[in-house]
Structure formats: structure tokens, C-alpha cells
Short mmCIF file of C-alpha atoms in Angstrom, two decimals:
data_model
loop_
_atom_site.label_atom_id
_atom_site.label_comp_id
_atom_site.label_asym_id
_atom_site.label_seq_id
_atom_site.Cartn_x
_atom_site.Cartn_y
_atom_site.Cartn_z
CA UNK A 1 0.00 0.00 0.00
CA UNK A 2 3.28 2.55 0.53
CA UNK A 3 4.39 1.91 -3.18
CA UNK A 4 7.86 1.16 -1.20
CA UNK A 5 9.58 -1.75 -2.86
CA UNK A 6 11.36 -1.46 0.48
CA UNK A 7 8.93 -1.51 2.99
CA UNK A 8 7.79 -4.76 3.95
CA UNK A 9 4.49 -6.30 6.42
CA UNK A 10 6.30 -8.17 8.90
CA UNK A 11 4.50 -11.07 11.06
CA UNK A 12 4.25 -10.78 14.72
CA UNK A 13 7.29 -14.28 15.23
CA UNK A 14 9.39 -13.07 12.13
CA UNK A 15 9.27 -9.08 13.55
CA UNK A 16 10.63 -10.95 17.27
CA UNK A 17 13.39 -12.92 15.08
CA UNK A 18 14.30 -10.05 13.27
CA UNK A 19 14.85 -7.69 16.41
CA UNK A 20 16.46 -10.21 18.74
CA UNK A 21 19.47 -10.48 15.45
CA UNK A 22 19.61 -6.72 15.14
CA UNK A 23 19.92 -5.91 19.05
CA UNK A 24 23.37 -8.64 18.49
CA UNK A 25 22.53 -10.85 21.01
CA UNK A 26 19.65 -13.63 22.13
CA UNK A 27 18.79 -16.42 24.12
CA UNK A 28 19.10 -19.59 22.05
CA UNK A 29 21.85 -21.91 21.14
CA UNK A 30 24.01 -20.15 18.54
CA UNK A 31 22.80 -22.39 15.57
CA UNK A 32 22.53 -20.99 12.18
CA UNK A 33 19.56 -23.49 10.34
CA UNK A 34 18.44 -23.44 6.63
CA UNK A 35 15.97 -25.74 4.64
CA UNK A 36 17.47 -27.90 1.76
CA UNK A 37 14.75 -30.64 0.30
CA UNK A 38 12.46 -30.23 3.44
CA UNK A 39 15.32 -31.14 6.03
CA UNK A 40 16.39 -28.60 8.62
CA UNK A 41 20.20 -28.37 8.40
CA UNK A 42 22.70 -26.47 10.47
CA UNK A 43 24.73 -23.93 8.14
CA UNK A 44 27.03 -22.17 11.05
CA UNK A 45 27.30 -22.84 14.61
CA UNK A 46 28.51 -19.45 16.23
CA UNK A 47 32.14 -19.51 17.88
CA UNK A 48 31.68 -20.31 22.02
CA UNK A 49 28.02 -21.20 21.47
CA UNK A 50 26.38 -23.31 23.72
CA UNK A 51 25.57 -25.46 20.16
CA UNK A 52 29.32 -25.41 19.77
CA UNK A 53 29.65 -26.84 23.41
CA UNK A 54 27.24 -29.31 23.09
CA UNK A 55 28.56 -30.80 19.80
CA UNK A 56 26.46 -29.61 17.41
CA UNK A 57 28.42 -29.24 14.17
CA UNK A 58 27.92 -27.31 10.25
CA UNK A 59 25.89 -29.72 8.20
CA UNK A 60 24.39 -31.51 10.52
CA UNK A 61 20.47 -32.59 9.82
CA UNK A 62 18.12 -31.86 12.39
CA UNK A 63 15.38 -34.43 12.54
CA UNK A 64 13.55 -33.83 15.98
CA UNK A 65 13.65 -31.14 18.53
CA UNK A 66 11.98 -32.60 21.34
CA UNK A 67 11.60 -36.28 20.28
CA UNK A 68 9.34 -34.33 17.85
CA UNK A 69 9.93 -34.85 14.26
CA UNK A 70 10.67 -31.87 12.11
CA UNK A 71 10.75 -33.35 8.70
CA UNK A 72 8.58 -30.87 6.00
CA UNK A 73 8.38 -28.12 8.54
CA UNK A 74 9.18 -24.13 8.00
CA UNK A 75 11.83 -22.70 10.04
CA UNK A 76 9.69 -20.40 11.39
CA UNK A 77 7.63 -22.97 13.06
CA UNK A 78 10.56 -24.97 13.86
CA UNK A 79 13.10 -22.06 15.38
CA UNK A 80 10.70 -20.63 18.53
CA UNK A 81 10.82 -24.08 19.64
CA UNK A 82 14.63 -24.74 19.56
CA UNK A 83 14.94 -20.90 20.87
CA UNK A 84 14.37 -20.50 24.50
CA UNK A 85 15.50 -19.12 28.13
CA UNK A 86 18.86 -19.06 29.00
CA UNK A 87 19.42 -22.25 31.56
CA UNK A 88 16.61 -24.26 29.64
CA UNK A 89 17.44 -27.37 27.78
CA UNK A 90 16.32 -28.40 23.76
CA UNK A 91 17.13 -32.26 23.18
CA UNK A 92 17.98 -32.36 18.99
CA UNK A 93 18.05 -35.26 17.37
CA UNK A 94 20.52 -34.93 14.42
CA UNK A 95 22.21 -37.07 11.83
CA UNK A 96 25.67 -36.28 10.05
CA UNK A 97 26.67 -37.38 6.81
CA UNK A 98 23.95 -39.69 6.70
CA UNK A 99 24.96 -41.85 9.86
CA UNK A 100 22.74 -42.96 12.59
CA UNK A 101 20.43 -40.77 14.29
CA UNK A 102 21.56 -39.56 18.20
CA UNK A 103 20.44 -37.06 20.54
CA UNK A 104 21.83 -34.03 21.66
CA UNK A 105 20.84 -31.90 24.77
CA UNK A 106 21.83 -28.17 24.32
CA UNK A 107 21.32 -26.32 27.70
CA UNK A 108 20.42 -22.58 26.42
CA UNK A 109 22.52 -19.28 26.87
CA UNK A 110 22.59 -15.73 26.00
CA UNK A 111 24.44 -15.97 22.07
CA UNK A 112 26.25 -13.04 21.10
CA UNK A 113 25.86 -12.45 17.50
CA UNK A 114 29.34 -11.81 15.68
CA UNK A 115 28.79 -8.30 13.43
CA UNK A 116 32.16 -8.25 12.28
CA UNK A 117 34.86 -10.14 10.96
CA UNK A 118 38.54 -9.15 9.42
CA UNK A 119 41.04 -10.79 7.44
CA UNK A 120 44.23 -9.11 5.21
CA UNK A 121 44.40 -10.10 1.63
CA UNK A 122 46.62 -9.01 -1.70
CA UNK A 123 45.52 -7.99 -4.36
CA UNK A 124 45.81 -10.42 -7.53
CA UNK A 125 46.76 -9.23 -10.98
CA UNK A 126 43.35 -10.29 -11.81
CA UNK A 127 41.42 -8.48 -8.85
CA UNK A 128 43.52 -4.91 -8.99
CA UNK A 129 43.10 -4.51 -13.47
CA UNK A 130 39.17 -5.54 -12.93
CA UNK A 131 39.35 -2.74 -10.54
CA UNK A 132 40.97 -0.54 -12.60
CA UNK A 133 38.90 -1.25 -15.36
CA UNK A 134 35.50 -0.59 -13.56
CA UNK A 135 37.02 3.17 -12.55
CA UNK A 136 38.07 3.65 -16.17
CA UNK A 137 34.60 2.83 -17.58
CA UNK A 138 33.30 4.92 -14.93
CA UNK A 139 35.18 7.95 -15.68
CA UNK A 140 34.86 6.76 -19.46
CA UNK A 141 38.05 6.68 -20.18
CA UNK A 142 39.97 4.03 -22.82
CA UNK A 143 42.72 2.13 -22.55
CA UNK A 144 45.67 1.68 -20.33
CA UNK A 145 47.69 5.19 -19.56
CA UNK A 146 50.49 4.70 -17.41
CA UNK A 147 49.25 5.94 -14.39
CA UNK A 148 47.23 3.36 -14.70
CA UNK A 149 50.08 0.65 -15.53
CA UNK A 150 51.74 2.11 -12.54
CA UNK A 151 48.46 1.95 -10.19
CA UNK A 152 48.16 -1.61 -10.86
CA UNK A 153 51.88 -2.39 -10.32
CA UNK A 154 51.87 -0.26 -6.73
CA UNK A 155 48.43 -2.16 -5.86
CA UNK A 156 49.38 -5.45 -6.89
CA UNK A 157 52.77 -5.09 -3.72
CA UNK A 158 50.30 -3.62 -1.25
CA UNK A 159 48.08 -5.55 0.86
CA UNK A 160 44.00 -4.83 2.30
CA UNK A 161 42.53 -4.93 5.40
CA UNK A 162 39.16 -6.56 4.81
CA UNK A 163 36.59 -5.78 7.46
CA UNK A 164 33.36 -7.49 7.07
CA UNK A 165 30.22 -6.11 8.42
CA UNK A 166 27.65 -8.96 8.92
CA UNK A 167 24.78 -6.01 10.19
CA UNK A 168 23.96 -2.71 11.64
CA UNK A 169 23.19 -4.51 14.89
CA UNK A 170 23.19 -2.78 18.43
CA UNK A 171 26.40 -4.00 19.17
CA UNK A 172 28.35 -3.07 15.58
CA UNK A 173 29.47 0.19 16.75
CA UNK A 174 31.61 -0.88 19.27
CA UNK A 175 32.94 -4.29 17.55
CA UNK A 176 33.78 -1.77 14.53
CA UNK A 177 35.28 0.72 16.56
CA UNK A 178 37.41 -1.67 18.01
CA UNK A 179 38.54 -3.34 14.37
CA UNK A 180 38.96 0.09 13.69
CA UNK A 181 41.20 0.51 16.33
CA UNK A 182 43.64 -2.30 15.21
CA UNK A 183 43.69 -1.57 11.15
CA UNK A 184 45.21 1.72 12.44
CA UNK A 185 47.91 0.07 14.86
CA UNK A 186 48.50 -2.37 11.58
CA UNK A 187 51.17 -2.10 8.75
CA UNK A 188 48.73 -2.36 6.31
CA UNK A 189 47.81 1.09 4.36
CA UNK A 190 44.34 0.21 2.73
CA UNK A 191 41.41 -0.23 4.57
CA UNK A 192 38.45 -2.35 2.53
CA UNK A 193 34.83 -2.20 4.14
CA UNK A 194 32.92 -6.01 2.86
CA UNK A 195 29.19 -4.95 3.07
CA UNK A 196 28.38 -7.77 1.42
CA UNK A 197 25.41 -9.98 2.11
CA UNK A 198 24.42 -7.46 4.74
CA UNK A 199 20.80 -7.41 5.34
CA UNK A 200 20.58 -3.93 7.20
CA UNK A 201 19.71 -2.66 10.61
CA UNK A 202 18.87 -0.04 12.47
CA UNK A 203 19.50 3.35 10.37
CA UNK A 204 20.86 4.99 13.47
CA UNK A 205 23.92 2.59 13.97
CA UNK A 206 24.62 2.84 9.58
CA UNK A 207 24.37 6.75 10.13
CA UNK A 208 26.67 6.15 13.14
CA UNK A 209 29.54 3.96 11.21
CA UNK A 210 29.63 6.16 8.02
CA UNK A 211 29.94 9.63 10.23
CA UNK A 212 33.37 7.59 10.94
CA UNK A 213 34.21 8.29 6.83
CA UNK A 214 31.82 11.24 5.60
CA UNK A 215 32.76 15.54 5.70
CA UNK A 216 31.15 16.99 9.12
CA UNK A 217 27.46 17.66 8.15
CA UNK A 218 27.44 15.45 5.23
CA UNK A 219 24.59 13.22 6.10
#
């Protein structure tokens, strides 16, 4: 009815999901789940997660919660039940590689979520022309000058700091600040900023990161 191709109807259990992820942190046990053929499988178990603890490993099938079979369901009818107070327990049952079924009891905790991640990386041959490339047909210019050849040669020697921003949770100002913190205490010169896959946030916290990189008064 808004004519927004970005504003969305969210239901009442999705809207809960959706804030628990943004505010960083819930009470569950750290399992990332997807569907593939109608089986619930684990795609991520978050680092010092009471899943993690428990055993609970990446591509495992989940075929009960509860001694209740799951097979066919929706993850939206099968994550509130897996989800629960911290100090409660969730008994999977789950199957790996195709092996025989066993139970797991996961005892629930508070799960941070992780909102960013950083590696360092060089540039290949491949990667820094592509780049140059893209800012040439941007600029429409042709062909290779040799500020460009020399560009490519001084990127190709230098190496990236590649911080990856998972969200604009409550608690990626502070994890950002701090990665912040340690690409300028590093020897490497170039900062990249992997937005990729992001699904969004609160507005408040993206206004609050890019103030970091934009003129005074810019936003």
C-alpha cells in the first residue's frame, strides 16, 4: 500500500526474530539453520556457542527437537521451539553425513551475535586490473595510460585490510570501533569495508559507522 519496494508487512514471530538479530545478542543456542529438500540443516554454529559446546556441528540434519519430528516443517515454526531461556534445555536429534540418528541436549545461553569479521588479503593481478577497469569505464576513459600501468603495479605489492560487516546490529558500533582501532595500529595502508550480504539494521547505527568516513554535516 506505501508503493515502497522497500517496505515490507512483517508477522508478529518473524518481527521478534528479526529484532532479537539486530539488538546482536539472544537467548538460544548459537545455531545458524536453513531448509534444503524439506530437512532442517545447520549452516554455522557461532564460535563459544552453547551449540558449539554441546557438539552440534555445520551440516548436521536436524530431525527432531523434542523427540518431535521436524521433517517438512518451516523454520519459522521450527526455530521458537529450539529458541528458549537461557538455563533451559532443547534435546535435537541430528544425523551427520547420513549416519545414525543420536540425541543431543543443548542447555540454552545468551548468544552473542558476531557483526564483524577481518582478514588481510593481496591484491591479484586479476582483482587490482578488474578494478581498474571498472574506474576507467566509470570515468569513461579508454585504454591503459600509465598511471594506470603504474596503479596496478603499486596495488598489486600492497596488501587490504578486509573488514566485514555482517549487520547494523546494536552491538556493531563498538565491535567496529574496536577493528577500527587495530587496522590503524596495523602495517597495512588500505582499509576495505565487505558490506556484502548485509541485510541492514537499524539506520541509526549505519548513520553512526559512516559519520566515521563522511565531511562533518554530510549526512
Amino acid at each position: 500500500s506505501y508503493g515502497d519496494p522497500y517496505t515490507v508487512f512483517i508477522p508478529a514471530a518473524e518481527a521478534k526474530v528479526f529484532k532479537e538479530q539486530v539488538n546482536g545478542e539472544f537467548e538460544g543456542i548459537g545455531a545458524v539453520l536453513n531448509i534444503d529438500n524439506g530437512v532442517i540443516i545447520v549452516r554455522a554454529v557461532l564460535p563459544h556457542s552453547p551449540a558449539e559446546a554441546a557438539g552440534i556441528v555445520k551440516d548436521m540434519s536436524i530431525l527432531a527437537v523434542d523427540h518431535l519430528p521436524v521433517g517438512g516443517e518451516s523454520l519459522e515454526t521450527v526455530i521458537p521451539r529450539i529458541w528458549g531461556p537461557k538455563g533451559t534445555t532443547v534435546m535435537l536429534t541430528v544425523s551427520q553425513d547420513s549416519g545414525e540418528p543420536k540425541d543431543i541436549e543443548v542447555t540454552r545461553d545468551a548468544v552473542a551475535i558476531p557483526t564483524t569479521a577481518t582478514r588481510v588479503v593481496s591484491a591479484s593481478k586479476e582483482v587490482v586490473r578488474a578494478a581498474v577497469e571498472k574506474v576507467r569505464s566509470l570515468t569513461a576513459s579508454a585504454g591503459s595510460t600509465e598511471q594506470d600501468l603504474v596503479a596496478e603495479k603499486k596495488a598489486e605489492s600492497q596488501q587490504f585490510y578486509v573488514l566485514l560487516l555482517t549487520q547494523f546490529a546494536r552491538t556493531s558500533i563498538d565491535a567496529f570501533l574496536e577493528e577500527l582501532e587495530k587496522f590503524s595500529k596495523s602495517d597495512t595502508p588500505y582499509l576495505i569495508i565487505d558490506l556484502r550480504n548485509n541485510p541492514g539494521g537499524f539506520m541509526d547505527v549505519a548513520v553512526d559507522l559512516a559519520s566515521y568516513f563522511l565531511p562533518k554535516d554530510a549526512l
